[in-house]
C-alpha positions in Angstrom: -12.6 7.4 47.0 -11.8 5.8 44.0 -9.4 8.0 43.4 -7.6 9.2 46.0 -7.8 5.7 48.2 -7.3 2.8 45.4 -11.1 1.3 46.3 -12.8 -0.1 43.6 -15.8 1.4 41.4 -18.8 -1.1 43.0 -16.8 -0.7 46.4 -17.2 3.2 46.4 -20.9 3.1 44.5 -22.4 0.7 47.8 -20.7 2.7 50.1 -21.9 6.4 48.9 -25.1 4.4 48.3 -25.4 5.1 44.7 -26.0 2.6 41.6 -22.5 1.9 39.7 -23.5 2.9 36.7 -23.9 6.6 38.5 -20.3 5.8 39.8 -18.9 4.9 36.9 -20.3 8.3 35.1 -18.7 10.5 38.1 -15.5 8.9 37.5 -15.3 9.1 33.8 -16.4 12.9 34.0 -13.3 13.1 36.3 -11.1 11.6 34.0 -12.5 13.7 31.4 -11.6 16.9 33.8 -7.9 16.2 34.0 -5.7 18.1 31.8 -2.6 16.1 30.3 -2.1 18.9 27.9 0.5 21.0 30.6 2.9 20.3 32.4 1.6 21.7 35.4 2.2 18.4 37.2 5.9 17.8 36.7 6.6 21.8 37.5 4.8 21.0 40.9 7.1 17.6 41.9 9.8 20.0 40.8 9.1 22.7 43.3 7.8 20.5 46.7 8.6 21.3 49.7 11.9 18.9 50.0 13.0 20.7 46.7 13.6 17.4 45.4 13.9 16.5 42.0 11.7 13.7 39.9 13.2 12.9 36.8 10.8 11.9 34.1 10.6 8.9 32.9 13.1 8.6 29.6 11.3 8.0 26.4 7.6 8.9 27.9 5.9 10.8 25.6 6.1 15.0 26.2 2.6 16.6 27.5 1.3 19.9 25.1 1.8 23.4 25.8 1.4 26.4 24.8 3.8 26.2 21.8 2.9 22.9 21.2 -0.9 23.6 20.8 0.3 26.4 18.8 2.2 24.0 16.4 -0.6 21.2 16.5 -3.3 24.1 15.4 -1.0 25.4 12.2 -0.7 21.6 10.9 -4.6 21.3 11.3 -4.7 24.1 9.4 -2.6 23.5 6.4 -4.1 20.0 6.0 -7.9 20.0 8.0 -8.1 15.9 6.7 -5.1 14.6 8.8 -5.4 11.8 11.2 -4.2 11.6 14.9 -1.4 9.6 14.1 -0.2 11.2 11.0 -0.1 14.6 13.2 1.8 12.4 16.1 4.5 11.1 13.0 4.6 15.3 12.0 5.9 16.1 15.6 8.1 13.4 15.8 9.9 13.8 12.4 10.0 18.1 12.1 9.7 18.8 15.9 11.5 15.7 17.9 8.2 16.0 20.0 6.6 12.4 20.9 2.9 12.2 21.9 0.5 10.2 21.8 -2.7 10.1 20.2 -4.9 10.5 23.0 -2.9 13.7 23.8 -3.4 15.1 20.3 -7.0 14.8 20.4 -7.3 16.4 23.7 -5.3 18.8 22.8 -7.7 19.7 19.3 -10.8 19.7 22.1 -8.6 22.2 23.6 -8.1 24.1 20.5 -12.0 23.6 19.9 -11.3 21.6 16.7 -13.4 18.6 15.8 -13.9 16.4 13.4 -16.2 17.0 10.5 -17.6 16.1 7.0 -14.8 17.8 4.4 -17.1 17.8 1.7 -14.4 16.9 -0.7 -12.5 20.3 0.3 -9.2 19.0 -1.6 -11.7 17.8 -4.6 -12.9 21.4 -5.1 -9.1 23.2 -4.3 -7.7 20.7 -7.0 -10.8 20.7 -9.7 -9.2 21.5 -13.2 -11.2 24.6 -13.2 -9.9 25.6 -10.1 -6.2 25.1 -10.8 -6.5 26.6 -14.1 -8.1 29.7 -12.5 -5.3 29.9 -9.8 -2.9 29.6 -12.6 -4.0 32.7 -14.4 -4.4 34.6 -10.9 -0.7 33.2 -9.8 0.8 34.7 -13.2 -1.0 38.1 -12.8 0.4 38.4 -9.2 3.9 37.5 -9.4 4.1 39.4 -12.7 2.3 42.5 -12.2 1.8 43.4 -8.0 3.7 46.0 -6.5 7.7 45.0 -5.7 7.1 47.0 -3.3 5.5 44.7 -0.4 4.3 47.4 1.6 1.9 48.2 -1.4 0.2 44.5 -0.9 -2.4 44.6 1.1 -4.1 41.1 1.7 -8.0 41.2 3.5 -9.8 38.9 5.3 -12.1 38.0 8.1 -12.4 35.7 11.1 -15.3 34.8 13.2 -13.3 34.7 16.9 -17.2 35.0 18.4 -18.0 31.5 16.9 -15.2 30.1 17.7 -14.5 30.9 21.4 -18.3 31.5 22.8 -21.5 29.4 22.7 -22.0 27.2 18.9 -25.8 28.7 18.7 -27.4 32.2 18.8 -30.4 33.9 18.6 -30.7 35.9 15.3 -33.9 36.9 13.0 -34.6 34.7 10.3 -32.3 34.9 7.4 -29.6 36.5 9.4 -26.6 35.1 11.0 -26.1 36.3 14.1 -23.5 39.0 15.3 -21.3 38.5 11.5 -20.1 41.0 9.2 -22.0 42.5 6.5 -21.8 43.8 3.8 -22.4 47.4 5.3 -19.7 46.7 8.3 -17.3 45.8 5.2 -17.8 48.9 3.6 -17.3 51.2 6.6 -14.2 49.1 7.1 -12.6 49.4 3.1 -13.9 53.6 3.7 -11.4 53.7 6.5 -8.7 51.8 5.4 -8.6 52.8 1.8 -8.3 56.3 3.5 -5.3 55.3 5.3 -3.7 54.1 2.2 -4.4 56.8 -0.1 -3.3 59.3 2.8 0.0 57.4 3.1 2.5 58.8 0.1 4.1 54.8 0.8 1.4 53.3 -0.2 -0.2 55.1 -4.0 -0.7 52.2 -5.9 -1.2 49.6 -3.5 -3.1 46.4 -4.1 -5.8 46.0 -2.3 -6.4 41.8 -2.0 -9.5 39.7 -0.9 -11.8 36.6 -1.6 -14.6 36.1 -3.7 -16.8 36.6 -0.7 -20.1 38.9 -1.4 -19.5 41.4 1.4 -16.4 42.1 -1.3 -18.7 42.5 -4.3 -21.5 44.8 -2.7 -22.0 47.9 -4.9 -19.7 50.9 -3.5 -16.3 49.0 -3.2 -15.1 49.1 -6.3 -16.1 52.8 -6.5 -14.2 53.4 -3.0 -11.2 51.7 -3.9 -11.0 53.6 -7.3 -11.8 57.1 -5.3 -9.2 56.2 -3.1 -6.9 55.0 -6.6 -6.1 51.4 -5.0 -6.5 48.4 -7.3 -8.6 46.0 -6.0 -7.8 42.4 -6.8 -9.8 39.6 -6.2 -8.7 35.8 -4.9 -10.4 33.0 -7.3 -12.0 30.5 -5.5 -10.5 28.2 -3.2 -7.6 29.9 -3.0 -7.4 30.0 0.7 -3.4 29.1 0.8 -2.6 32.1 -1.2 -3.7 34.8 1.1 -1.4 35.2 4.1 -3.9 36.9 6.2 -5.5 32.9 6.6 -2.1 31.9 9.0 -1.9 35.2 10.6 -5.6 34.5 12.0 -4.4 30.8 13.0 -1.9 32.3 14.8 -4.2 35.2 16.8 -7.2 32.8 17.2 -4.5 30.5 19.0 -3.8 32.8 21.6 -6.9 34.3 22.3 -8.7 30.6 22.8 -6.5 30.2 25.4 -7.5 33.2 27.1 -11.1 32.9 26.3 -13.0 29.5 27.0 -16.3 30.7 28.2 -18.7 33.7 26.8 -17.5 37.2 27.3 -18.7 40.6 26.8 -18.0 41.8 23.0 -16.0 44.7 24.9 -13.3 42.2 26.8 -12.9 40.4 23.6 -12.0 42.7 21.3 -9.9 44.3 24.0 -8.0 40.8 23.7 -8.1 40.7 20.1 -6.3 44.0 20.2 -3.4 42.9 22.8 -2.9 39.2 20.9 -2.2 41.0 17.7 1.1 42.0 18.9 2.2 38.0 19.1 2.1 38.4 15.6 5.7 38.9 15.0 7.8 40.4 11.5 9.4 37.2 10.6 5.6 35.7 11.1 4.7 38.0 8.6 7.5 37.5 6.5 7.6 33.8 6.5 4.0 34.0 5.7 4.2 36.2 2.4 7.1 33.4 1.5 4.7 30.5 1.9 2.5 32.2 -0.7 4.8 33.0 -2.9 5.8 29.4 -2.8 2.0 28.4 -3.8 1.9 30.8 -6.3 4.9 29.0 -8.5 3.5 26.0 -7.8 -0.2 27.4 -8.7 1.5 28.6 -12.1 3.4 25.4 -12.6 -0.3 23.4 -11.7 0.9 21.6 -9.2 -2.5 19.9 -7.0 -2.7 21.4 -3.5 -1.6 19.0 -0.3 
């Protein structure tokens, strides 16, 4: 009624006999409903049935979609302390894309990024331990890896169950529920060390990965140097130079949009499978380049931004 006929909040409460307060909840959970991220409603103005054409407004701000979020999610991700408006001035000056901030924040609810405590992230990333430790790992990589960049293979993992299902799980106690292990890890390095070392390409290839203790469990090392792969290890907060980080920003993009309630494990990883393909070569390639540009700068000690 409010809505759709103009009446008032206390107008429509008395007459559906309900208190306003009530009222005013049904109609902010309405609002709340309403998706400004698409532009689903211009496309339908477009296409009525006079086939008449509603030209938008000039200088309104543009609505998010699909690329957009995409966009939105990879700034998030190269700086996780930036404000609503700082991301709104990003679009405007790289992209010529104006929004406001309203929009942006719907559109990280959409991307199911919130707001949290950074624990003085960029504190720790720019420590002068830290920087001297990516330093010496910077100059080992660009001076001894494998020219060859077929022979550099980056690992990580990513969590796409605790991202696009329910927050909470049941698990027993000292478990986390549904993650991998160190035992999954293994089976997974057995199988793709085989691949490598079955591949005449790839002898010598470097095998890359985090500090993470599913890395360090007792067998890997032995299975890399059955396999005669060099296994190299990240230092610690190293995140920006390991590629594999934005190829998962990129996939876990995608699939959110496909996925926004709980699914069998089946569907999803039959989803994972088919999103993989968005990931295209010049992704890959301009992803290896944004490394190598944080490895200079790692070498040269330049603080992380």
């Amino acid at each position: 009624m409010v809505c759709g006929e103009g009446l008032t909040i206390k107008f429509a409460a008395k007459q559906l006999k309900i208190n306003y307060s009530s009222a005013r909840r049904v109609i902010s959970e309405m609002k709340k409903s309403e998706s400004l991220l698409y532009d689903s409603e211009d496309n339908d103005m477009e296409n009525n049935v006079n086939n008449t054409t509603v030209e938008k407004k000039r200088g309104a701000p543009s609505k998010i979609n699909e690329d957009r979020l995409h966009i939105i999610d990879n700034i998030v991700f190269s700086n996780s302390t930036i404000t609503l408006k700082e991301i709104c001035n990003f679009l405007k000056k790289n992209y010529n894309i104006e929004v406001f901030t309203s929009t942006v924040d719907r559109a990280l609810k959409t991307l199911k990024i919130t707001l949290k405590t950074s624990y003085k992230l960029l504190n720790r990333v720019n420590s002068p331990d830290t920087i001297e430790q990516k330093s010496v790992y910077a100059s080992h990589f660009l001076g001894n890896a494998p020219k060859d960049r077929k022979k550099i293979i980056f690992i990580d993992e990513s969590g796409f169950n605790l991202h696009l299902r329910r927050s909470k799980a049941r698990s027993k106690i000292g478990e986390r529920h549904q993650t991998c292990n160190g035992d999954v890890f293994q089976d997974f390095a057995k199988e793709l060390f085989s691949i490598v070392s079955n591949s005449n390409e790839l002898h010598g290839s470097w095998i890359i990965m985090d500090n993470a203790k599913i890395h360090k469990k007792d067998g890997i090392k032995d299975i890399c140097r059955h396999f005669r792969c060099s296994l190299v290890y990240l230092c610690l907060y190293s995140f920006m130079l390991n590629p594999v980080e934005n190829i998962f920003s990129k996939i876990n993009c995608f699939v959110r949009s496909l996925l926004s309630t709980a699914c069998e494990n089946g569907k999803l990883v039959n989803i994972i499978r088919k999103i993989v393909l968005v990931v295209t070569r010049d992704d890959l390639a301009g992803y290896f380049n944004y490394i190598m540009g944080n490895a200079n700068k790692a070498i040269l000690k330049i603080l992380y931004s």
